[in-house]
Structures are given as structure tokens and as C-alpha cells.
Coordinates of C-alpha atoms and ligand atoms in Angstrom, one line a residue:
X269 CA 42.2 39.1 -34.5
X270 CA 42.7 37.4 -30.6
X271 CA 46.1 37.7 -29.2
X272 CA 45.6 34.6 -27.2
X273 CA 43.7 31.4 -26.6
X274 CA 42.1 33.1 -23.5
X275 CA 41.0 35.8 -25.2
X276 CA 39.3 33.5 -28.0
X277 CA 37.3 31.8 -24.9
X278 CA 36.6 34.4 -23.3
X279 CA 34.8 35.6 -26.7
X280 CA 33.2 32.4 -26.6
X281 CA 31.3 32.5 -23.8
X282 CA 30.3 35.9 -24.1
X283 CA 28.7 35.0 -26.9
X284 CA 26.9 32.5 -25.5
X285 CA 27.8 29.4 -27.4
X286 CA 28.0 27.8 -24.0
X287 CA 24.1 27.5 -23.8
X288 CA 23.3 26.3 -27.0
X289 CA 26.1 23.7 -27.9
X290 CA 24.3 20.7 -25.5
X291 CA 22.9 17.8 -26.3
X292 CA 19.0 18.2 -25.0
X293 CA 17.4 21.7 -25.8
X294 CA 17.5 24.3 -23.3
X295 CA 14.8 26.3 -22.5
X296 CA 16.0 29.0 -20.1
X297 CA 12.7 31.0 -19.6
X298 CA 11.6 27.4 -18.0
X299 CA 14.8 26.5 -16.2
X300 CA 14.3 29.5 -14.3
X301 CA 10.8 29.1 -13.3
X302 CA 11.4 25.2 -12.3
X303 CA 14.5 25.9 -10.1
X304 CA 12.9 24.6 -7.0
X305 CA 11.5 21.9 -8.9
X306 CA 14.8 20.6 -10.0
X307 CA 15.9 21.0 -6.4
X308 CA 13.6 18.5 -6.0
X309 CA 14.7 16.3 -8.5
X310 CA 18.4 16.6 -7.3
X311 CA 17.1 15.2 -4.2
X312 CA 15.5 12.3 -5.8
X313 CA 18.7 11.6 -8.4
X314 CA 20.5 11.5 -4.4
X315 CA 18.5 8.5 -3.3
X316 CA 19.1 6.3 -6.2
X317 CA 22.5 6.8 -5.8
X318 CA 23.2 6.1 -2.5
X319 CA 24.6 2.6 -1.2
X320 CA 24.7 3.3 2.3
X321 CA 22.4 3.5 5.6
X322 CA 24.8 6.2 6.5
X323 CA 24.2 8.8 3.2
X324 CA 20.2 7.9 3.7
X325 CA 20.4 9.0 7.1
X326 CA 20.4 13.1 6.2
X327 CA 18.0 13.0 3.1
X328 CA 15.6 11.6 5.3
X329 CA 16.2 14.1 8.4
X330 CA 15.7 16.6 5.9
X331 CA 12.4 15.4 4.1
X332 CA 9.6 17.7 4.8
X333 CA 6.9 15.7 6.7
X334 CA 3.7 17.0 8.3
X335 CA 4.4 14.3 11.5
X336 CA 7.6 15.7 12.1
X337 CA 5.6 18.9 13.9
X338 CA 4.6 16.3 16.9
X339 CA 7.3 14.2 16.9
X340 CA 10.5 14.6 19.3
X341 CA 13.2 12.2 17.2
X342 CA 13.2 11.0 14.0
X343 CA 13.7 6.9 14.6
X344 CA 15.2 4.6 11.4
X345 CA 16.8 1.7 12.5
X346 CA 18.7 -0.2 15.0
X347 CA 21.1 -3.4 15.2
X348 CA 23.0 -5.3 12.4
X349 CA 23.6 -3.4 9.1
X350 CA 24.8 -7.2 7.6
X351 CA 21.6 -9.1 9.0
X352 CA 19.7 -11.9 6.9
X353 CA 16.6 -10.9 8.7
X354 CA 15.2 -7.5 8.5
X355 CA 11.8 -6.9 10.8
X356 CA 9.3 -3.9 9.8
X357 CA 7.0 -2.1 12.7
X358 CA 4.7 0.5 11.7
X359 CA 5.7 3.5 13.3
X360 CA 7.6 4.8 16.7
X361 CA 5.9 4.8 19.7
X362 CA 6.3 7.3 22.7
X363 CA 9.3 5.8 24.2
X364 CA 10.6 5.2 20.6
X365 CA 10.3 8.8 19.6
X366 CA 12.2 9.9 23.0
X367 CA 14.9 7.7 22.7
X368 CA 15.1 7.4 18.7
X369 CA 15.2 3.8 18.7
X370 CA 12.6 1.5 17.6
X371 CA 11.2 -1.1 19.5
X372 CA 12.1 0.0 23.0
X373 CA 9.0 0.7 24.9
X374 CA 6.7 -3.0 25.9
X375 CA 6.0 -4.0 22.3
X376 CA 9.6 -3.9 21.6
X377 CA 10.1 -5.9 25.2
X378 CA 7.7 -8.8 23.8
X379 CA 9.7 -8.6 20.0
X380 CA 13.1 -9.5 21.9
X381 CA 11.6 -12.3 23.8
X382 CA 9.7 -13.4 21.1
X383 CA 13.1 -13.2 18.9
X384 CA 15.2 -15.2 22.1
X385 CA 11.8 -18.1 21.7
X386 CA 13.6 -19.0 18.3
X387 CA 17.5 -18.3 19.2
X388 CA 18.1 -14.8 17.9
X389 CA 19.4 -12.2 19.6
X390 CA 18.1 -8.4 18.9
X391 CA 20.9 -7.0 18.0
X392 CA 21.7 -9.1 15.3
X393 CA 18.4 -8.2 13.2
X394 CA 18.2 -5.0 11.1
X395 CA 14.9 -3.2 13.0
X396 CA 12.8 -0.6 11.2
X397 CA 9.8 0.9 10.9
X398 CA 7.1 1.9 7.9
X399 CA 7.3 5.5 9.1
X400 CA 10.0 7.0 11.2
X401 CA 8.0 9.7 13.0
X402 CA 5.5 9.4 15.6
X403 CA 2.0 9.9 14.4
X404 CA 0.4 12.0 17.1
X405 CA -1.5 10.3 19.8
X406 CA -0.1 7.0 18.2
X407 CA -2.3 6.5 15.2
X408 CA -1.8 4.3 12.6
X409 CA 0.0 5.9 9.6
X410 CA -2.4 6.9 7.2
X411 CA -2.6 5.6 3.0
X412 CA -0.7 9.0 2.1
X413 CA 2.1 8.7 5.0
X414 CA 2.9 5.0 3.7
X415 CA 3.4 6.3 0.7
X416 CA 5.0 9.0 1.5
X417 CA 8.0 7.1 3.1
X418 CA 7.9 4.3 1.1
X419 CA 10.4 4.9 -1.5
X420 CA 12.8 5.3 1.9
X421 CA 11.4 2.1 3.2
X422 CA 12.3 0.8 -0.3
X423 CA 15.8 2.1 -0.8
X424 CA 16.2 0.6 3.3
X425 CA 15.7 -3.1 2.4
X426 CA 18.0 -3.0 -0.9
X427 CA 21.1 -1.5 0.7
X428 CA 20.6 -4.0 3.6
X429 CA 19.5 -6.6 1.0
X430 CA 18.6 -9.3 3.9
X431 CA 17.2 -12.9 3.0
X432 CA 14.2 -12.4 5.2
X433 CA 11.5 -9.7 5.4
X434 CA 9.6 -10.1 8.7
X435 CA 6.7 -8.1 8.6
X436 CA 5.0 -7.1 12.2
X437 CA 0.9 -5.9 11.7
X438 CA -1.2 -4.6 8.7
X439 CA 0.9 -0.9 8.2
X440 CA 4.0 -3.2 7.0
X441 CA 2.2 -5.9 5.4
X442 CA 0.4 -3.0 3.2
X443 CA 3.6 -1.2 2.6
X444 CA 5.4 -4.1 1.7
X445 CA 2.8 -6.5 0.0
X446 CA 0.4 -3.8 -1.4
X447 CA -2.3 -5.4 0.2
X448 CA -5.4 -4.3 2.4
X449 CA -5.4 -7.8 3.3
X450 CA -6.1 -8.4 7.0
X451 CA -3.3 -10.1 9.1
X452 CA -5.7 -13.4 9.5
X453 CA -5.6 -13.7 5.6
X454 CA -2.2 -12.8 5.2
X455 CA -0.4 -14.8 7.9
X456 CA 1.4 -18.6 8.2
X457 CA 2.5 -18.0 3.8
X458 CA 5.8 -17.1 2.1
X459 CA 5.6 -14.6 0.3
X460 CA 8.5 -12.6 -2.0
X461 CA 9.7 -9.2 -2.5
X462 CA 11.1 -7.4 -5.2
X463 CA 12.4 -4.4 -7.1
X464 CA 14.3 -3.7 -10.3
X465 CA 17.7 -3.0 -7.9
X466 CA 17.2 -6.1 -6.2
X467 CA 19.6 -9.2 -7.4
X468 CA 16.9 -11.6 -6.1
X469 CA 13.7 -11.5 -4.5
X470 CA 13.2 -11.4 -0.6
X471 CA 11.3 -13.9 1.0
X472 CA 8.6 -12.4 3.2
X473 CA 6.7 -13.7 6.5
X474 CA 3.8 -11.2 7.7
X475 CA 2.7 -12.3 11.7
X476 CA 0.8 -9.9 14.3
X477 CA 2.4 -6.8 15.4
X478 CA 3.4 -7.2 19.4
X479 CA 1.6 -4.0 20.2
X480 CA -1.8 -6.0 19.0
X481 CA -0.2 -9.5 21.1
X482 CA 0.3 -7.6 24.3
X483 CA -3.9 -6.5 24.1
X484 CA -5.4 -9.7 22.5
X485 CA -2.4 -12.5 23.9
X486 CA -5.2 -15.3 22.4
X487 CA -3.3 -14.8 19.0
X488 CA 0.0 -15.5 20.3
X489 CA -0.8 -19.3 19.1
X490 CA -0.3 -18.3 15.8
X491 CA 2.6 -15.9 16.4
X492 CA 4.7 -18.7 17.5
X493 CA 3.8 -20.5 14.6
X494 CA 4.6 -17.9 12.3
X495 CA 8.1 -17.5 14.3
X496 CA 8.5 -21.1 14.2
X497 CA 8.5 -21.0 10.2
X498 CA 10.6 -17.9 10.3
X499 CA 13.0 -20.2 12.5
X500 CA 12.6 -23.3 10.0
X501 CA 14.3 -20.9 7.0
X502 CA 16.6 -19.1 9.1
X503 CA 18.1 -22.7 10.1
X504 CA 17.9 -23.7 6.6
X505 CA 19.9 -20.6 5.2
Ligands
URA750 N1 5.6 -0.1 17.4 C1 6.1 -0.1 16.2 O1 5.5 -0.5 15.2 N2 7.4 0.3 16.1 C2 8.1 0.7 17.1 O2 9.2 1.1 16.9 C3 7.5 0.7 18.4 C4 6.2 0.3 18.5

């Protein structure tokens, strides 16, 4: 009846065995109603797949945000890809958002010296920030914008997989530690981090944010102490 083997196929798809020979059933009328949905879930299939800094960069340009419409430059990271020590801020700053760097404007200023106090130079520590736009008028990221960049937060620490986690004010702490906790509760302890992707567990050191040192410098007592233990496990490592 078919003179060839094209002909055959061409047969078959026509009839549209193509849509029905699969292993999880298809419901077209809903396919077609959820195809920005899926788009979604493409996205999300992306992230879990990606190994690099490099291939988050562009999913994260492109995530719809509503502090994106004040911001100037979107700001993820700077300094050593390879680092045992990874320090979290809360969000960019003015001079953060122009430049695209965190931790360039007088906070960042105290967070080198502070890093020099215990022998580590800036640009060997992997530097990011909770969100990585600047909340208008510099507000503190709200419950929903953690959230809302935490599973990029997340997927940051496990391709970077550093030995330390050094958290910098309550923002990070709560991302990180799920806790409302204040910094005065959560301070001078080890704690540990973890996810399913993770080989082992991160330790974690929370300590005042230098935004909050440079207005109230009576807590930089127990700053240094909390850098002093961060030192103590670096040496050890
Ligand atoms: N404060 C932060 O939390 N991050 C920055 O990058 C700058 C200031």
C-alpha cells in the first residue's frame, strides 16, 4: 500500500499516533492553556541544573522583580568563586547599585578592614547579598522579597559550596537560619547549613551588619569577637 518508508511515516504522524504513544497522558486542551505556565517551569527545571555562577547570572537578570523599577544595576557577587568563606549582606546600597558591586560604599569600607583585622584579604572571599536589587530609599528587604530570591541565594552557596557562611545583620541571618531571631540572640554560636544538594553541611557564624557598626560602634566588642572565632576555624581548616 506505501511505496516507501517515508511515505509510511509520514502516514504516521498524520494520524496522530505521535501524541498518544507517550508515557504520561496528554491532555492537549490543558497544555495549551498552561503554556505560560510551563514557561515557568522551564525556567525553574534551568536553575536546578546549573553548576555555574556564570549560567545563574542571566536567569536572574531576567527574573521579574518589583525592586528592579528603582534600581540602577542588578549586584550578585564579587571576589573568589573557589573561596572557603562566603559573607552575605542584605541588599545593595546606593553606591552598590551604581557600580554593581557589593560592599563598596562605607559599610563595605569597614567589612575590608574588618576582614584585614583577621588576615584576609577581600578579594579572596565570595561576597553577596540576600537581595540583589536596591530596595528604594534603602529599606530593609521585606518577608516576601527574601523569599523571593532565596532559592537564588540557595543555588549561590551550593555551586560555591564554601566551608564558612558569614552572615552580616538580621536579613541574612533570617534567610539563611529561618529565624526572626535578633542578632544579640543569634551571635558568638556555630551554627550549620544545609540542603539536599549539599555534600556536607556549612558551618555558619551570624555577627552585626557593618552598616549597623558604623551607627552604634559600642557593638564593635562583640564583632571582633565574632571575627576572632571566624579566624579560630579559618586557621583550623
Ligand atoms: N549593605 C549590604 O548589605 N550590602 C551591600 O552590598 C552594601 C551595603
Amino acid at each position: 500500500m506505501f511505496q516507501s518508508n517515508k511515505e509510511y511515516n509520514n502516514f504516521l504522524i498524520q494520524s496522530g499516533v505521535h501524541t498518544f504513544l507517550q508515557e504520561t497522558p496528554n491532555n492537549l486542551l490543558e497544555n495549551q492553556e498552561n503554556q505560560s505556565k510551563s514557561q515557568e517551569k522551564i525556567d525553574v527545571k534551568k536553575i536546578d541544573e546549573i553548576t555555574v555562577i556564570d549560567d545563574l547570572i542571566p536567569i536572574i537578570t531576567n527574573h521579574e522583580s518589583a525592586l528592579k523599577n528603582n534600581a540602577k544595576k542588578m549586584v550578585l557577587y564579587n571576589g573568589n568563586l573557589n573561596s572557603n568563606l562566603m559573607i552575605i549582606g542584605e541588599a545593595p546600597g546606593q553606591e552598590e547599585d551604581e557600580q554593581g558591586i557589593p560592599f563598596v560604599g562605607r559599610a563595605g569600607q569597614l567589612l575590608n578592614k574588618m576582614l584585614l583585622a583577621i588576615n584576609v584579604d577581600r578579594k579572596d572571599v565570595y561576597v553577596t547579598n540576600v537581595v540583589p536589587w536596591r530596595p528604594p530609599q534603602n529599606r530593609t528587604p521585606t518577608d516576601q522579597e527574601i523569599l523571593e530570591f532565596l532559592p537564588f541565594l540557595q543555588k549561590q552557596i551550593e555551586i560555591i559550596n564554601p566551608k564558612f557562611l558569614y552572615l552580616l545583620g538580621t536579613t541574612a541571618a533570617k534567610a539563611i537560619l529561618s529565624t526572626p531571631l535578633s542578632l544579640g540572640k543569634l551571635r558568638g554560636k556555630w551554627y550549620e547549613y544545609n540542603t539536599p544538594n549539599l555534600g556536607s553541611p556549612i558551618n555558619v557564624l551570624v555577627s552585626y551588619h557593618p552598616a549597623f557598626l558604623l551607627r552604634s560602634p559600642n557593638y564593635k566588642k562583640e564583632a571582633w569577637s565574632d571575627l576572632k572565632m571566624l579566624q579560630k576555624k579559618l586557621n583550623e581548616y
